[in-house]
Short mmCIF file of the N, C-alpha and C atoms (twelve columns), coordinates in Angstrom:
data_MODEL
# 
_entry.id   MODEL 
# 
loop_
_atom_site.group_PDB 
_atom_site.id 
_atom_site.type_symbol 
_atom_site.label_atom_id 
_atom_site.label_alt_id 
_atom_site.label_comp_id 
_atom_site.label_asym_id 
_atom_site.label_seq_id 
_atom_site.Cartn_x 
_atom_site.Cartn_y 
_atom_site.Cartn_z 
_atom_site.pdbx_PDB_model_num 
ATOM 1   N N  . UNK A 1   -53.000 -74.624  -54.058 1 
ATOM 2   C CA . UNK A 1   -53.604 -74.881  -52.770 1 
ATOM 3   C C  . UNK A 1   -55.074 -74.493  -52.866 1 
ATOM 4   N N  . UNK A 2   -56.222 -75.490  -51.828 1 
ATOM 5   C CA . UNK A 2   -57.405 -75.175  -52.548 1 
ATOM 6   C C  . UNK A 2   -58.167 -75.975  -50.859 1 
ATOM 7   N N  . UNK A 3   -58.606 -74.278  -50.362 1 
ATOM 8   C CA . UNK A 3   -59.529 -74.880  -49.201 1 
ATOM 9   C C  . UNK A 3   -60.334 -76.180  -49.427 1 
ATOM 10  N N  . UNK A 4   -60.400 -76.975  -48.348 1 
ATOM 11  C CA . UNK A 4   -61.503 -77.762  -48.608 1 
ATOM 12  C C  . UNK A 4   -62.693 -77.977  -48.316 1 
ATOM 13  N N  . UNK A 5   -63.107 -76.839  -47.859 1 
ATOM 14  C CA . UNK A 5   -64.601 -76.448  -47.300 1 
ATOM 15  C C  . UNK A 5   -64.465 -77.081  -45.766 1 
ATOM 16  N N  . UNK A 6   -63.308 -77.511  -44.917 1 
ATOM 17  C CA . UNK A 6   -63.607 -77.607  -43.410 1 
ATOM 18  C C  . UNK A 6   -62.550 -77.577  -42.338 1 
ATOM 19  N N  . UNK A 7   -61.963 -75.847  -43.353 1 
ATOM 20  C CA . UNK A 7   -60.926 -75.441  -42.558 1 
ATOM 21  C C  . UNK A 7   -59.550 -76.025  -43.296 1 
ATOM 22  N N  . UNK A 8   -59.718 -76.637  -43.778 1 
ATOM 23  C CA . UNK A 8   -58.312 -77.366  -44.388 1 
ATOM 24  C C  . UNK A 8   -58.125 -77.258  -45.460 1 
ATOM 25  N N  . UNK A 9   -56.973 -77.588  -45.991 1 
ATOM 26  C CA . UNK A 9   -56.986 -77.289  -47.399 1 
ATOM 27  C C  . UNK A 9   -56.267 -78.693  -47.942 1 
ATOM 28  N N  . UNK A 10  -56.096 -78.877  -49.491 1 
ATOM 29  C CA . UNK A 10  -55.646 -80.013  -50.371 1 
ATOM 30  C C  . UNK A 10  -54.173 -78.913  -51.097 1 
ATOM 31  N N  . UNK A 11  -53.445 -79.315  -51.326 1 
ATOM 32  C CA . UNK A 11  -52.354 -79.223  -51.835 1 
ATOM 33  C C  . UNK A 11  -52.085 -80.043  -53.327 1 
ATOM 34  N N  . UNK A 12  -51.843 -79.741  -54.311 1 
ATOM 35  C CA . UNK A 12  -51.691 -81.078  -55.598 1 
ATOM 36  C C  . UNK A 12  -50.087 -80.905  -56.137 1 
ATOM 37  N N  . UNK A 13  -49.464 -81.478  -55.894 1 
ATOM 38  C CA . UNK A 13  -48.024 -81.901  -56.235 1 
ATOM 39  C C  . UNK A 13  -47.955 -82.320  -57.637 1 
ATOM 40  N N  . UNK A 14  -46.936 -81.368  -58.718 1 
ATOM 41  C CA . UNK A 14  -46.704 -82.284  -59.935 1 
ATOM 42  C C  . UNK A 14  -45.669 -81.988  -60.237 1 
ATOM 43  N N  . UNK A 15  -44.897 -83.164  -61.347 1 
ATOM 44  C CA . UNK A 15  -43.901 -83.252  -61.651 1 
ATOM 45  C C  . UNK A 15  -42.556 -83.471  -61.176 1 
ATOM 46  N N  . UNK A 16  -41.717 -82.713  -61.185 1 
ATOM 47  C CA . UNK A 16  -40.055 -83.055  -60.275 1 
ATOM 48  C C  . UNK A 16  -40.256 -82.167  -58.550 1 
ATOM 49  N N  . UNK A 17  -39.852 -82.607  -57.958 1 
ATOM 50  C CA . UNK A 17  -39.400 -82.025  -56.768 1 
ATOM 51  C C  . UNK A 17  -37.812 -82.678  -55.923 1 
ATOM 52  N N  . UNK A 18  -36.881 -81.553  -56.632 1 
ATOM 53  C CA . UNK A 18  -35.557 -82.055  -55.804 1 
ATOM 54  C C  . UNK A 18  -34.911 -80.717  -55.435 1 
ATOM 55  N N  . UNK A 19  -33.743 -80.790  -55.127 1 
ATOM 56  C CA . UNK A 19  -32.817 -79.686  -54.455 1 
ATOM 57  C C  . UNK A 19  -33.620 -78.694  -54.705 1 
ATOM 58  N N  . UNK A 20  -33.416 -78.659  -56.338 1 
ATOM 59  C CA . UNK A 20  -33.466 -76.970  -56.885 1 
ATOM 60  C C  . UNK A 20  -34.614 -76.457  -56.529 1 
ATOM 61  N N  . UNK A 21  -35.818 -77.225  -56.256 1 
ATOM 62  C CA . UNK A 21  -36.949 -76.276  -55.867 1 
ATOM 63  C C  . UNK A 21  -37.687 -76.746  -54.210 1 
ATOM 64  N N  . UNK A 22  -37.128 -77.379  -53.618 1 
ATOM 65  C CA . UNK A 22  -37.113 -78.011  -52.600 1 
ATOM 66  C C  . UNK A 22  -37.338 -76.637  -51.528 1 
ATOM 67  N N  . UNK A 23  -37.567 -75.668  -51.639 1 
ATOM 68  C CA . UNK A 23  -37.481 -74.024  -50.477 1 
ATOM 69  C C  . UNK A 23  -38.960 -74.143  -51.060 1 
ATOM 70  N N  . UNK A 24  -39.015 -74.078  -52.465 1 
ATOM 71  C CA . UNK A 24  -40.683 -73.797  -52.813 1 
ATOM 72  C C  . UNK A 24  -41.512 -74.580  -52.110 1 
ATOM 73  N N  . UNK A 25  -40.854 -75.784  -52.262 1 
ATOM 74  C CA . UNK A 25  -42.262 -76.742  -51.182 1 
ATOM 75  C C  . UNK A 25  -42.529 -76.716  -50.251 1 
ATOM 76  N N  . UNK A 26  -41.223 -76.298  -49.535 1 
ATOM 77  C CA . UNK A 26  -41.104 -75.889  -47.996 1 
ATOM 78  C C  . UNK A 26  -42.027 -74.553  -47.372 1 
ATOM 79  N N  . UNK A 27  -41.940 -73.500  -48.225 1 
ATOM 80  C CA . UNK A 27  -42.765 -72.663  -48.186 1 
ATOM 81  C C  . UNK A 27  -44.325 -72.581  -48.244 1 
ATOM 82  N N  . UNK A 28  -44.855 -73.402  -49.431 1 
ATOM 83  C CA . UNK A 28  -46.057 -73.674  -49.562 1 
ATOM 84  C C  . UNK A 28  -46.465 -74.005  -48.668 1 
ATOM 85  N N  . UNK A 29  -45.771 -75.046  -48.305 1 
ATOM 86  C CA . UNK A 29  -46.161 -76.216  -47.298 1 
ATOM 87  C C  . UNK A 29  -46.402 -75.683  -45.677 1 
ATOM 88  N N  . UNK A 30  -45.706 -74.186  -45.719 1 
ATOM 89  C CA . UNK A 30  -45.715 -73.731  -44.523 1 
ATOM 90  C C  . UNK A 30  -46.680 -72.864  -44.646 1 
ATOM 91  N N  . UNK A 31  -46.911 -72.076  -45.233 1 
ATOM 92  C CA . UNK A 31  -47.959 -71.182  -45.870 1 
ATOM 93  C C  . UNK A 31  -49.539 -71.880  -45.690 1 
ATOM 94  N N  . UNK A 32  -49.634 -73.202  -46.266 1 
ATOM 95  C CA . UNK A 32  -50.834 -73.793  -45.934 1 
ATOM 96  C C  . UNK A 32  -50.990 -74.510  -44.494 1 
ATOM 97  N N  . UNK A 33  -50.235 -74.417  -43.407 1 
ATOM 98  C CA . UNK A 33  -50.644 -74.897  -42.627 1 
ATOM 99  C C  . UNK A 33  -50.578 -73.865  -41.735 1 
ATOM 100 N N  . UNK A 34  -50.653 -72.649  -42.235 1 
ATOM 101 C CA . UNK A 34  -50.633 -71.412  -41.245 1 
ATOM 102 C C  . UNK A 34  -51.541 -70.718  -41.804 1 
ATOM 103 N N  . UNK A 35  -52.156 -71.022  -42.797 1 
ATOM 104 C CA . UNK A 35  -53.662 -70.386  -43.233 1 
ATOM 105 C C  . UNK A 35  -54.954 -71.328  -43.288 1 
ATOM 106 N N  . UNK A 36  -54.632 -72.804  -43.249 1 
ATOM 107 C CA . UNK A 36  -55.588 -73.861  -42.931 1 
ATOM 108 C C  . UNK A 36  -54.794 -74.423  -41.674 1 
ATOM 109 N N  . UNK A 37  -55.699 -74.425  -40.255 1 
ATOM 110 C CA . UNK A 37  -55.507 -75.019  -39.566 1 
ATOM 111 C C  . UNK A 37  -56.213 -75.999  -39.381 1 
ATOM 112 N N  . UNK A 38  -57.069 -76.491  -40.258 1 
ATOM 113 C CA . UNK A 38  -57.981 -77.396  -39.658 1 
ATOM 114 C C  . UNK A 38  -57.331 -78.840  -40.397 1 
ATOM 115 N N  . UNK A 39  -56.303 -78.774  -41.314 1 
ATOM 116 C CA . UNK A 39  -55.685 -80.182  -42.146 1 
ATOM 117 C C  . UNK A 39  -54.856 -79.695  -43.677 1 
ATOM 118 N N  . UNK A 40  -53.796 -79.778  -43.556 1 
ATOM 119 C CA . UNK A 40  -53.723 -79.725  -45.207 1 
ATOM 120 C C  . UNK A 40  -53.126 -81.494  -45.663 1 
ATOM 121 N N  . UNK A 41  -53.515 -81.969  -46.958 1 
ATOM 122 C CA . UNK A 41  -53.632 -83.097  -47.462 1 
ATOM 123 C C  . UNK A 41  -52.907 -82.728  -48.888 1 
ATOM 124 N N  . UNK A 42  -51.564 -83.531  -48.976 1 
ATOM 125 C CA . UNK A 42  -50.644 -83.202  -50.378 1 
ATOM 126 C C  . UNK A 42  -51.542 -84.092  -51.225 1 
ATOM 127 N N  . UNK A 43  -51.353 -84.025  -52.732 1 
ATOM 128 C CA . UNK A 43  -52.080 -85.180  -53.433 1 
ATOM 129 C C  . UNK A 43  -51.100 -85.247  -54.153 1 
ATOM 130 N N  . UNK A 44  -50.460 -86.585  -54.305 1 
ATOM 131 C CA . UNK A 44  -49.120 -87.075  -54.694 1 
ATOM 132 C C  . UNK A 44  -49.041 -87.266  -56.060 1 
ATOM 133 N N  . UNK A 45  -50.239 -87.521  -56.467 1 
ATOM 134 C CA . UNK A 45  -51.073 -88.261  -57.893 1 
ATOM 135 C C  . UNK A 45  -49.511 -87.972  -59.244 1 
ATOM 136 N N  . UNK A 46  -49.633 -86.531  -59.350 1 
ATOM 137 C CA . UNK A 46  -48.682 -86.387  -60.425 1 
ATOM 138 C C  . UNK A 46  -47.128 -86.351  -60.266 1 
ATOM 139 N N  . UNK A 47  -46.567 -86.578  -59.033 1 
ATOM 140 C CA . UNK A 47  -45.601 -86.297  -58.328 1 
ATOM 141 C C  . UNK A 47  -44.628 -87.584  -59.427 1 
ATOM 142 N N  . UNK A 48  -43.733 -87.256  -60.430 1 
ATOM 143 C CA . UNK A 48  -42.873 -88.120  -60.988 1 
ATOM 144 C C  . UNK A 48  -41.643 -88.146  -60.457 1 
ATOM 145 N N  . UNK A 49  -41.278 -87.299  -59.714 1 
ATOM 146 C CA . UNK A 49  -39.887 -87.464  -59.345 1 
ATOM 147 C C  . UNK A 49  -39.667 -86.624  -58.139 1 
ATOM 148 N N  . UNK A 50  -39.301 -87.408  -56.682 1 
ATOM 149 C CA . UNK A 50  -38.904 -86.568  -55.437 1 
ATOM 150 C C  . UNK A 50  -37.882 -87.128  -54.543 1 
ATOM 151 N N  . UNK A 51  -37.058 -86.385  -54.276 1 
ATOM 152 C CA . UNK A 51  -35.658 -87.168  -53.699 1 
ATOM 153 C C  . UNK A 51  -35.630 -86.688  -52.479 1 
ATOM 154 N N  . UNK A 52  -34.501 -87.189  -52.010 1 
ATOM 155 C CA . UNK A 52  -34.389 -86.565  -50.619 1 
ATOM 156 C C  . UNK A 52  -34.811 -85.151  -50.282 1 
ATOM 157 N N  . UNK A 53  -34.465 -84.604  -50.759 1 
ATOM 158 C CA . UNK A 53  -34.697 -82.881  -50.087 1 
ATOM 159 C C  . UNK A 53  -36.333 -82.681  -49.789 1 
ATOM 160 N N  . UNK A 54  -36.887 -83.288  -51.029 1 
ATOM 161 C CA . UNK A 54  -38.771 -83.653  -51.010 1 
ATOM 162 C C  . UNK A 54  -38.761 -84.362  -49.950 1 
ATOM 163 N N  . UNK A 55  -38.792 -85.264  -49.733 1 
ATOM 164 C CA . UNK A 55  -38.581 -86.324  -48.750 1 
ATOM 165 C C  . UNK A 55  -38.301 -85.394  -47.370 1 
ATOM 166 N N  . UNK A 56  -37.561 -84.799  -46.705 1 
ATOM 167 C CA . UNK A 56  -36.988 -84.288  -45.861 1 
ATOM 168 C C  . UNK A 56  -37.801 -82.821  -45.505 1 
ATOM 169 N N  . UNK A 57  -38.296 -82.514  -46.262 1 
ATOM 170 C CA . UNK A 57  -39.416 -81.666  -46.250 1 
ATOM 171 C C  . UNK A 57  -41.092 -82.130  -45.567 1 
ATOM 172 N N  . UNK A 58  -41.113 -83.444  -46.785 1 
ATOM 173 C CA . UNK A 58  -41.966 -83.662  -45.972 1 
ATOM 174 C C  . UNK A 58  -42.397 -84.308  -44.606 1 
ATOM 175 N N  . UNK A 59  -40.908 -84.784  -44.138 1 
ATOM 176 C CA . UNK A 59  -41.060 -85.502  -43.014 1 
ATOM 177 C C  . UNK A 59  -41.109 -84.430  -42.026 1 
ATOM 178 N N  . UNK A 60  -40.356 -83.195  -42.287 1 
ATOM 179 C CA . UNK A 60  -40.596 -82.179  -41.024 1 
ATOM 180 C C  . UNK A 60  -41.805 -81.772  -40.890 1 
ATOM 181 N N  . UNK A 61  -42.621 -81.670  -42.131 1 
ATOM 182 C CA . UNK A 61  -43.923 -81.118  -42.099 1 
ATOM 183 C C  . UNK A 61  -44.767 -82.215  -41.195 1 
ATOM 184 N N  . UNK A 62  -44.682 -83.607  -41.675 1 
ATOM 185 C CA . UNK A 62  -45.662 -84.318  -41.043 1 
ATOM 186 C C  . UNK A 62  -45.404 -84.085  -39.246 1 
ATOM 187 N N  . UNK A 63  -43.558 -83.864  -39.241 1 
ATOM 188 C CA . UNK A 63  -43.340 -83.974  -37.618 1 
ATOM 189 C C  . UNK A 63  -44.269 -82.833  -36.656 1 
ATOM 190 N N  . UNK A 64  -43.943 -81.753  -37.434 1 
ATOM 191 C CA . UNK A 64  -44.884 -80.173  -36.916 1 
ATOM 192 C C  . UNK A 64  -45.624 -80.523  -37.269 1 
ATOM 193 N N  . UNK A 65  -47.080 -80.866  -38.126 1 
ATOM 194 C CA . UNK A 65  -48.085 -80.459  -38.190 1 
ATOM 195 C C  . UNK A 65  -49.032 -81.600  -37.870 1 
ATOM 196 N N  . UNK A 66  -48.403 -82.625  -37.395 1 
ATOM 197 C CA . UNK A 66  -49.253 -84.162  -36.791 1 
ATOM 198 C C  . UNK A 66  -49.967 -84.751  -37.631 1 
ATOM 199 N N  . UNK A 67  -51.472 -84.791  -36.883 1 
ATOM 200 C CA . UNK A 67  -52.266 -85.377  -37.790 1 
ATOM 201 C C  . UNK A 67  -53.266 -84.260  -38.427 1 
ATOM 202 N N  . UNK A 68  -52.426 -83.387  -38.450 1 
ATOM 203 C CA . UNK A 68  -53.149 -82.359  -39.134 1 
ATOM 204 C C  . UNK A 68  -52.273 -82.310  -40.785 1 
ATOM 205 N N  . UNK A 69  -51.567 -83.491  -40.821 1 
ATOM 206 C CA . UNK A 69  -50.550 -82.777  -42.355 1 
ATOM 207 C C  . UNK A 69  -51.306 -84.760  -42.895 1 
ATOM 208 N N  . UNK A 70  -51.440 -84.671  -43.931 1 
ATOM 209 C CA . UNK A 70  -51.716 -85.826  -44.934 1 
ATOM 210 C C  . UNK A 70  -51.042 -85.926  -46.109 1 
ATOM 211 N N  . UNK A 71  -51.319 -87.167  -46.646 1 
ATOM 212 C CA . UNK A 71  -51.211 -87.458  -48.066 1 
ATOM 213 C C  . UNK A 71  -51.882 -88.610  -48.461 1 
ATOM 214 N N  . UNK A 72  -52.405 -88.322  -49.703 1 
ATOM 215 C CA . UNK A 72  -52.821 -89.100  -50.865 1 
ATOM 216 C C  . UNK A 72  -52.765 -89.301  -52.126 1 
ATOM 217 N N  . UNK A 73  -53.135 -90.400  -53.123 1 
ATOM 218 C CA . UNK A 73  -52.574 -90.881  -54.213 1 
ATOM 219 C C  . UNK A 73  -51.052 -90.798  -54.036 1 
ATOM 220 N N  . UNK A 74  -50.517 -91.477  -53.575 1 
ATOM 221 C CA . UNK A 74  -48.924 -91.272  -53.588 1 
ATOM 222 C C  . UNK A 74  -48.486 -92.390  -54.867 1 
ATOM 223 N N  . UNK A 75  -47.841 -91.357  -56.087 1 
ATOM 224 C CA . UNK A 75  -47.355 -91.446  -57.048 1 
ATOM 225 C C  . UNK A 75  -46.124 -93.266  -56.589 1 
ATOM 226 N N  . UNK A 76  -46.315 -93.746  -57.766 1 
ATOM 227 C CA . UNK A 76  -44.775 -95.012  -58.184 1 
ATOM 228 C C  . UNK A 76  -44.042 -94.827  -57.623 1 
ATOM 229 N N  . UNK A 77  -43.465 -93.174  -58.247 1 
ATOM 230 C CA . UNK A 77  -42.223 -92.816  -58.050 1 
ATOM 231 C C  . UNK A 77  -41.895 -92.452  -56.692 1 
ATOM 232 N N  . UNK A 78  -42.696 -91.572  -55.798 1 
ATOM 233 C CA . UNK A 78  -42.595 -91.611  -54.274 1 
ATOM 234 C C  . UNK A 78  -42.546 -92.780  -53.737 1 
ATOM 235 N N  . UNK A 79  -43.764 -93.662  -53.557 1 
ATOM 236 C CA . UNK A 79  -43.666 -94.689  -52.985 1 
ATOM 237 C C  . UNK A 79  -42.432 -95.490  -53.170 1 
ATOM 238 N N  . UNK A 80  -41.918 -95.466  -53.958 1 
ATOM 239 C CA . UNK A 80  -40.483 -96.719  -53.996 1 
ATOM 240 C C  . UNK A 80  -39.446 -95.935  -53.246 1 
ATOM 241 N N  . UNK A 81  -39.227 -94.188  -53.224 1 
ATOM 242 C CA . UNK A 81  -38.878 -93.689  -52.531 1 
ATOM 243 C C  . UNK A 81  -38.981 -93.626  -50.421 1 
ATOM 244 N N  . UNK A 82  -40.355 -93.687  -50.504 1 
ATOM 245 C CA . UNK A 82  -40.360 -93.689  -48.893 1 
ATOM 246 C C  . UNK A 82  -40.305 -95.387  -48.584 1 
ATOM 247 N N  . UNK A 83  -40.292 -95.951  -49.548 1 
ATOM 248 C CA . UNK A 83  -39.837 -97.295  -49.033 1 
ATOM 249 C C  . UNK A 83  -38.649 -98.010  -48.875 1 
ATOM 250 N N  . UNK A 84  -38.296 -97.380  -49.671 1 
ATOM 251 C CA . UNK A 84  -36.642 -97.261  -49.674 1 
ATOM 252 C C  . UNK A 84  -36.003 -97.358  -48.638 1 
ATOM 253 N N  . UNK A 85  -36.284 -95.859  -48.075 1 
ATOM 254 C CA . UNK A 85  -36.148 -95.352  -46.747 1 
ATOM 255 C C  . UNK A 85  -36.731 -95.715  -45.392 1 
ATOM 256 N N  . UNK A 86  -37.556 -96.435  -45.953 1 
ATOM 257 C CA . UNK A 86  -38.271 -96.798  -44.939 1 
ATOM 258 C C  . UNK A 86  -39.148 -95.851  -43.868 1 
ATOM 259 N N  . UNK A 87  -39.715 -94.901  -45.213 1 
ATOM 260 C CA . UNK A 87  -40.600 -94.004  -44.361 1 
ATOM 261 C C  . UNK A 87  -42.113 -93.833  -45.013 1 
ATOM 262 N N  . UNK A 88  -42.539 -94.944  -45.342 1 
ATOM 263 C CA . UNK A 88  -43.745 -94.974  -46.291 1 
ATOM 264 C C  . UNK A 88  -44.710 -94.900  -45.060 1 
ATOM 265 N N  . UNK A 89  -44.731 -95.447  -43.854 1 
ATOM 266 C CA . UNK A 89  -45.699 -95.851  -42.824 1 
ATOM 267 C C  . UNK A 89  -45.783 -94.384  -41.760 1 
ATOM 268 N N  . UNK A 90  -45.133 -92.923  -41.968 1 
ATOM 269 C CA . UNK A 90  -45.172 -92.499  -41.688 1 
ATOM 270 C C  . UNK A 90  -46.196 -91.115  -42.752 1 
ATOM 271 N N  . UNK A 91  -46.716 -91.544  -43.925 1 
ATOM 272 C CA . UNK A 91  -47.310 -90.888  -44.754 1 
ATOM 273 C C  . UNK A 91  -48.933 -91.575  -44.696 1 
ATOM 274 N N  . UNK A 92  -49.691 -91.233  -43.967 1 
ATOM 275 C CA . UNK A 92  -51.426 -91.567  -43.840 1 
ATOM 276 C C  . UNK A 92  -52.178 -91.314  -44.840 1 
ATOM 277 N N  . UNK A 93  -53.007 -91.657  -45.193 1 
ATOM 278 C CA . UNK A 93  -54.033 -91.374  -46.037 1 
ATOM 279 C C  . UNK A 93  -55.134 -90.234  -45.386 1 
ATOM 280 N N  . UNK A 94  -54.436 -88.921  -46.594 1 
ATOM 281 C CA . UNK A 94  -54.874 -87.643  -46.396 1 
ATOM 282 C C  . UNK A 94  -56.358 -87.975  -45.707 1 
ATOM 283 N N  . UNK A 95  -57.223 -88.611  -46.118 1 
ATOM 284 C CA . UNK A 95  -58.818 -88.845  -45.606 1 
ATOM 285 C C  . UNK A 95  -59.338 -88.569  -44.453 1 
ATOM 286 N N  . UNK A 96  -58.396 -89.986  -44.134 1 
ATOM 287 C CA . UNK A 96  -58.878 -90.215  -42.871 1 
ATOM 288 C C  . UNK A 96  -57.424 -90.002  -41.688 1 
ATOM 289 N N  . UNK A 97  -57.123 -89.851  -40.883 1 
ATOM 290 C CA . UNK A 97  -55.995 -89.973  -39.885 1 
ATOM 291 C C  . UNK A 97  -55.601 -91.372  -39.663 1 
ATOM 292 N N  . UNK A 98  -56.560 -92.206  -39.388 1 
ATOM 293 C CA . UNK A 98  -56.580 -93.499  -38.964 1 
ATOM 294 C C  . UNK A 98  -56.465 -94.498  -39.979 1 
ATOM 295 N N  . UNK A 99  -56.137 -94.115  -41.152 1 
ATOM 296 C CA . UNK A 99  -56.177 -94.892  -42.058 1 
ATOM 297 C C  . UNK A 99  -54.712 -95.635  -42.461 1 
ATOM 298 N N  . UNK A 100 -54.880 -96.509  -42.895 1 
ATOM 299 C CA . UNK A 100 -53.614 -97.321  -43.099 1 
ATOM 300 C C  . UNK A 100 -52.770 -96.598  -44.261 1 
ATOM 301 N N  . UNK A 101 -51.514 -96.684  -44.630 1 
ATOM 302 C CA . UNK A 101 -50.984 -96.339  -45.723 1 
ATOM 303 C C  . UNK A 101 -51.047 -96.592  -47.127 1 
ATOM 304 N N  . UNK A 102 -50.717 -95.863  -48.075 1 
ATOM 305 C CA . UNK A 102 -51.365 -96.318  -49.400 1 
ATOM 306 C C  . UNK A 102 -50.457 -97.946  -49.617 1 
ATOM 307 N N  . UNK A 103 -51.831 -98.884  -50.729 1 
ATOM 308 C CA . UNK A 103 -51.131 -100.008 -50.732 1 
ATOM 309 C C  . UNK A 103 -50.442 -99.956  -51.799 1 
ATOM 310 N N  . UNK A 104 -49.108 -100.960 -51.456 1 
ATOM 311 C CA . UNK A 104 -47.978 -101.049 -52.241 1 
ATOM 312 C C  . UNK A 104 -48.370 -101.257 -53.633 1 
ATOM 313 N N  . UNK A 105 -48.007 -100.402 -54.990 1 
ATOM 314 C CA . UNK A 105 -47.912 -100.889 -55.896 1 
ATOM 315 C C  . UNK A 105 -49.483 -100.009 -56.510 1 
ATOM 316 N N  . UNK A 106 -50.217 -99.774  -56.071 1 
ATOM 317 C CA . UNK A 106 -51.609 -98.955  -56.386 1 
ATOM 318 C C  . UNK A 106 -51.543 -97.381  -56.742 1 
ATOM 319 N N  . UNK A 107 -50.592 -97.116  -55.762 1 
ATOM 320 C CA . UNK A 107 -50.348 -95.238  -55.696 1 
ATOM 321 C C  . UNK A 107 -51.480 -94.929  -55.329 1 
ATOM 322 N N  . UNK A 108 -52.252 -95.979  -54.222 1 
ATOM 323 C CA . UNK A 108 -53.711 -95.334  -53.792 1 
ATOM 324 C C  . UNK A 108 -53.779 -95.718  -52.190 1 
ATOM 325 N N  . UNK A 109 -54.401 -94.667  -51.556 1 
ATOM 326 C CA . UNK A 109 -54.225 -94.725  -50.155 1 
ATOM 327 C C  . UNK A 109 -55.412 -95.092  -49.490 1 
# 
C-alpha cells in the first residue's frame, strides 16, 4: 500500500488470490480505507488468478467504500472473471470515478 500524495492511497495486487488468503485482502483492504480516506485504487496489473472469495471481497469493499474504492489495469484473468459474473461494470477506473470500465480484452481501464 502506497499513499498517493492526495489522501489516498494505490494498493498493487499480485499473483493468486482465493479462499486461502482471501481474510488477507479483506484486511488490507480495510486497513487502507481507514487510513486513506481520500480513495484507495487496487492495481490489478499482476493479479493471475482470483475467484470468488476475491471477487466477494471486492464487491463489499466497492459497496462500503463508494466512489472512494477503485480499480485499475484489471488483469485477463479477473476480467473474464467479473464478466462471467457479470460484475465487470461495477469495477471503475481507479483514475477517474466517472470513467467507463476497463476495455474488454486490454486489461486497461
Amino acid at each position: 500500500m502506497e499513499p498517493d500524495g492526495t489522501g489516498g492511497a494505490l494498493v498493487v495486487l499480485a499473483g493468486e488470490i482465493d479462499q486461502d488468503c482471501a481474510s488477507e485482502l479483506r484486511d488490507v483492504l480495510a486497513s487502507a480505507l481507514r487510513a486513506h480516506p481520500g480513495r484507495v485504487v487496487l492495481d490489478l496489473a499482476g493479479l493471475t488468478f482470483c475467484d470468488c472469495a476475491c471477487l466477494n471481497i471486492l464487491l463489499r469493499a466497492r459497496q462500503e467504500a463508494g466512489i472512494r474504492f477503485g480499480v485499475r489495469n484489471i488483469s485477463a484473468p479477473v476480467s473474464r472473471l467479473l464478466r462471467s459474473t457479470d460484475t465487470f461494470a461495477y469495477f471503475l477506473n481507479g483514475a477517474d470515478p466517472g470513467s467507463h470500465p476497463a476495455e474488454e480484452g486490454t486489461g486497461r481501464i
